[in-house]
Amino acid sequence: MWPFRRAKPVNITLAGTGKPAPYVTSLSPTSGPAAGGTTVTFTGRNFQNYAAASTAITLDGVAMTSIVVVSDTSVTAVTPVHGAGAVAAVFDNSNG
């Protein structure tokens, strides 16, 4: 399982776009298997500025896949294979 815990918050970083950074208020589910393949929905704001092709979301440096910017307030992505324990999610839109 890879729980997202408040002890290790979702960290958001954004490089060089001049656009408001995405702001995550919640995500679901908050845990899943280390084998990956779980679709996670990030809820928040400022997602409309980002094209999925130029947005990377990583879990402790491992890229998530199938990123879809659903709306200004929702993004989905599929978890990669990852070690057990809490992870930090990082948004990077340095290409877009």
Short mmCIF file of N, CA and C in Angstrom, two decimals, residues 6-60:
data_model
loop_
_atom_site.label_atom_id
_atom_site.label_comp_id
_atom_site.label_asym_id
_atom_site.label_seq_id
_atom_site.Cartn_x
_atom_site.Cartn_y
_atom_site.Cartn_z
N ARG A 6 -1.03 12.89 5.95
CA ARG A 6 -0.80 14.29 6.27
C ARG A 6 0.60 14.50 6.82
N ALA A 7 1.21 13.46 7.36
CA ALA A 7 2.57 13.58 7.87
C ALA A 7 3.55 13.88 6.74
N LYS A 8 3.20 13.51 5.52
CA LYS A 8 4.02 13.80 4.36
C LYS A 8 3.07 14.41 3.32
N PRO A 9 2.86 15.73 3.36
CA PRO A 9 1.82 16.35 2.55
C PRO A 9 2.08 16.28 1.06
N VAL A 10 1.01 16.49 0.29
CA VAL A 10 1.15 16.59 -1.15
C VAL A 10 1.93 17.86 -1.43
N ASN A 11 3.10 17.72 -2.03
CA ASN A 11 3.94 18.87 -2.36
C ASN A 11 3.71 19.26 -3.81
N ILE A 12 3.47 20.55 -4.06
CA ILE A 12 3.24 21.03 -5.42
C ILE A 12 4.38 21.95 -5.80
N THR A 13 5.03 21.64 -6.90
CA THR A 13 6.05 22.54 -7.43
C THR A 13 5.71 22.84 -8.88
N LEU A 14 6.05 24.04 -9.33
CA LEU A 14 5.74 24.45 -10.69
C LEU A 14 6.91 25.28 -11.18
N ALA A 15 7.46 24.93 -12.31
CA ALA A 15 8.64 25.61 -12.81
C ALA A 15 8.34 26.43 -14.05
N GLY A 16 8.70 27.71 -14.03
CA GLY A 16 8.82 28.58 -15.19
C GLY A 16 7.63 28.83 -16.10
N THR A 17 6.39 28.81 -15.62
CA THR A 17 5.29 29.03 -16.54
C THR A 17 4.65 30.40 -16.39
N GLY A 18 4.76 31.03 -15.24
CA GLY A 18 4.10 32.28 -14.99
C GLY A 18 2.61 32.12 -14.73
N LYS A 19 2.11 30.91 -14.69
CA LYS A 19 0.70 30.61 -14.44
C LYS A 19 0.52 30.26 -12.97
N PRO A 20 -0.69 30.48 -12.45
CA PRO A 20 -0.92 30.07 -11.06
C PRO A 20 -0.68 28.57 -10.91
N ALA A 21 -0.04 28.22 -9.84
CA ALA A 21 0.25 26.81 -9.59
C ALA A 21 -1.02 26.05 -9.28
N PRO A 22 -1.09 24.78 -9.69
CA PRO A 22 -2.23 23.98 -9.27
C PRO A 22 -2.23 23.86 -7.75
N TYR A 23 -3.41 23.82 -7.20
CA TYR A 23 -3.57 23.74 -5.75
C TYR A 23 -4.44 22.53 -5.44
N VAL A 24 -3.86 21.55 -4.79
CA VAL A 24 -4.58 20.31 -4.47
C VAL A 24 -5.20 20.41 -3.09
N THR A 25 -6.52 20.18 -3.04
CA THR A 25 -7.22 20.20 -1.75
C THR A 25 -7.52 18.80 -1.23
N SER A 26 -7.61 17.82 -2.16
CA SER A 26 -7.85 16.45 -1.73
C SER A 26 -7.49 15.50 -2.86
N LEU A 27 -7.43 14.24 -2.53
CA LEU A 27 -7.23 13.21 -3.54
C LEU A 27 -7.94 11.95 -3.10
N SER A 28 -8.27 11.14 -4.09
CA SER A 28 -8.99 9.90 -3.81
C SER A 28 -8.63 8.87 -4.87
N PRO A 29 -8.34 7.64 -4.47
CA PRO A 29 -8.26 7.15 -3.10
C PRO A 29 -6.97 7.63 -2.43
N THR A 30 -6.86 7.43 -1.14
CA THR A 30 -5.68 7.87 -0.40
C THR A 30 -4.68 6.76 -0.16
N SER A 31 -4.95 5.58 -0.70
CA SER A 31 -3.98 4.48 -0.61
C SER A 31 -4.25 3.51 -1.74
N GLY A 32 -3.27 2.65 -1.99
CA GLY A 32 -3.42 1.67 -3.04
C GLY A 32 -2.27 0.69 -3.02
N PRO A 33 -2.29 -0.29 -3.92
CA PRO A 33 -1.24 -1.31 -3.92
C PRO A 33 0.09 -0.80 -4.46
N ALA A 34 1.17 -1.33 -3.94
CA ALA A 34 2.51 -0.97 -4.43
C ALA A 34 2.70 -1.38 -5.88
N ALA A 35 1.88 -2.29 -6.37
CA ALA A 35 1.97 -2.74 -7.76
C ALA A 35 1.53 -1.67 -8.75
N GLY A 36 0.92 -0.58 -8.27
CA GLY A 36 0.48 0.50 -9.14
C GLY A 36 -0.82 0.18 -9.84
N GLY A 37 -1.18 1.01 -10.83
CA GLY A 37 -2.38 0.80 -11.61
C GLY A 37 -3.64 1.39 -11.03
N THR A 38 -3.52 2.16 -9.95
CA THR A 38 -4.68 2.78 -9.33
C THR A 38 -4.89 4.17 -9.93
N THR A 39 -6.11 4.47 -10.36
CA THR A 39 -6.43 5.81 -10.84
C THR A 39 -6.71 6.70 -9.64
N VAL A 40 -5.97 7.81 -9.56
CA VAL A 40 -6.12 8.77 -8.46
C VAL A 40 -6.75 10.04 -9.03
N THR A 41 -7.72 10.58 -8.34
CA THR A 41 -8.32 11.85 -8.70
C THR A 41 -7.83 12.92 -7.75
N PHE A 42 -7.16 13.94 -8.30
CA PHE A 42 -6.72 15.10 -7.54
C PHE A 42 -7.79 16.17 -7.69
N THR A 43 -8.26 16.73 -6.59
CA THR A 43 -9.25 17.79 -6.61
C THR A 43 -8.62 19.06 -6.06
N GLY A 44 -8.93 20.18 -6.67
CA GLY A 44 -8.36 21.45 -6.24
C GLY A 44 -8.76 22.57 -7.17
N ARG A 45 -7.76 23.37 -7.60
CA ARG A 45 -8.04 24.46 -8.52
C ARG A 45 -6.80 24.78 -9.36
N ASN A 46 -7.01 25.58 -10.39
CA ASN A 46 -5.97 26.04 -11.32
C ASN A 46 -5.43 24.94 -12.22
N PHE A 47 -6.19 23.90 -12.45
CA PHE A 47 -5.74 22.83 -13.34
C PHE A 47 -5.97 23.17 -14.81
N GLN A 48 -6.89 24.10 -15.12
CA GLN A 48 -7.24 24.38 -16.50
C GLN A 48 -6.07 24.95 -17.30
N ASN A 49 -5.08 25.50 -16.64
CA ASN A 49 -3.94 26.10 -17.34
C ASN A 49 -2.95 25.07 -17.87
N TYR A 50 -3.17 23.81 -17.61
CA TYR A 50 -2.17 22.81 -17.90
C TYR A 50 -2.67 21.73 -18.83
N ALA A 51 -1.95 21.56 -19.92
CA ALA A 51 -2.26 20.48 -20.85
C ALA A 51 -1.63 19.21 -20.30
N ALA A 52 -2.35 18.11 -20.36
CA ALA A 52 -1.84 16.85 -19.82
C ALA A 52 -0.51 16.46 -20.46
N ALA A 53 -0.32 16.79 -21.73
CA ALA A 53 0.91 16.40 -22.43
C ALA A 53 2.13 17.09 -21.84
N SER A 54 1.94 18.25 -21.20
CA SER A 54 3.10 18.96 -20.66
C SER A 54 3.17 18.93 -19.14
N THR A 55 2.26 18.22 -18.52
CA THR A 55 2.23 18.13 -17.08
C THR A 55 2.75 16.77 -16.64
N ALA A 56 3.67 16.78 -15.70
CA ALA A 56 4.15 15.53 -15.11
C ALA A 56 3.72 15.51 -13.65
N ILE A 57 3.23 14.38 -13.21
CA ILE A 57 2.93 14.17 -11.80
C ILE A 57 3.76 12.97 -11.38
N THR A 58 4.53 13.15 -10.33
CA THR A 58 5.36 12.05 -9.85
C THR A 58 5.01 11.71 -8.41
N LEU A 59 5.26 10.46 -8.06
CA LEU A 59 5.16 10.00 -6.68
C LEU A 59 6.57 9.68 -6.23
N ASP A 60 7.13 10.52 -5.39
CA ASP A 60 8.52 10.38 -4.95
C ASP A 60 9.47 10.15 -6.13
#
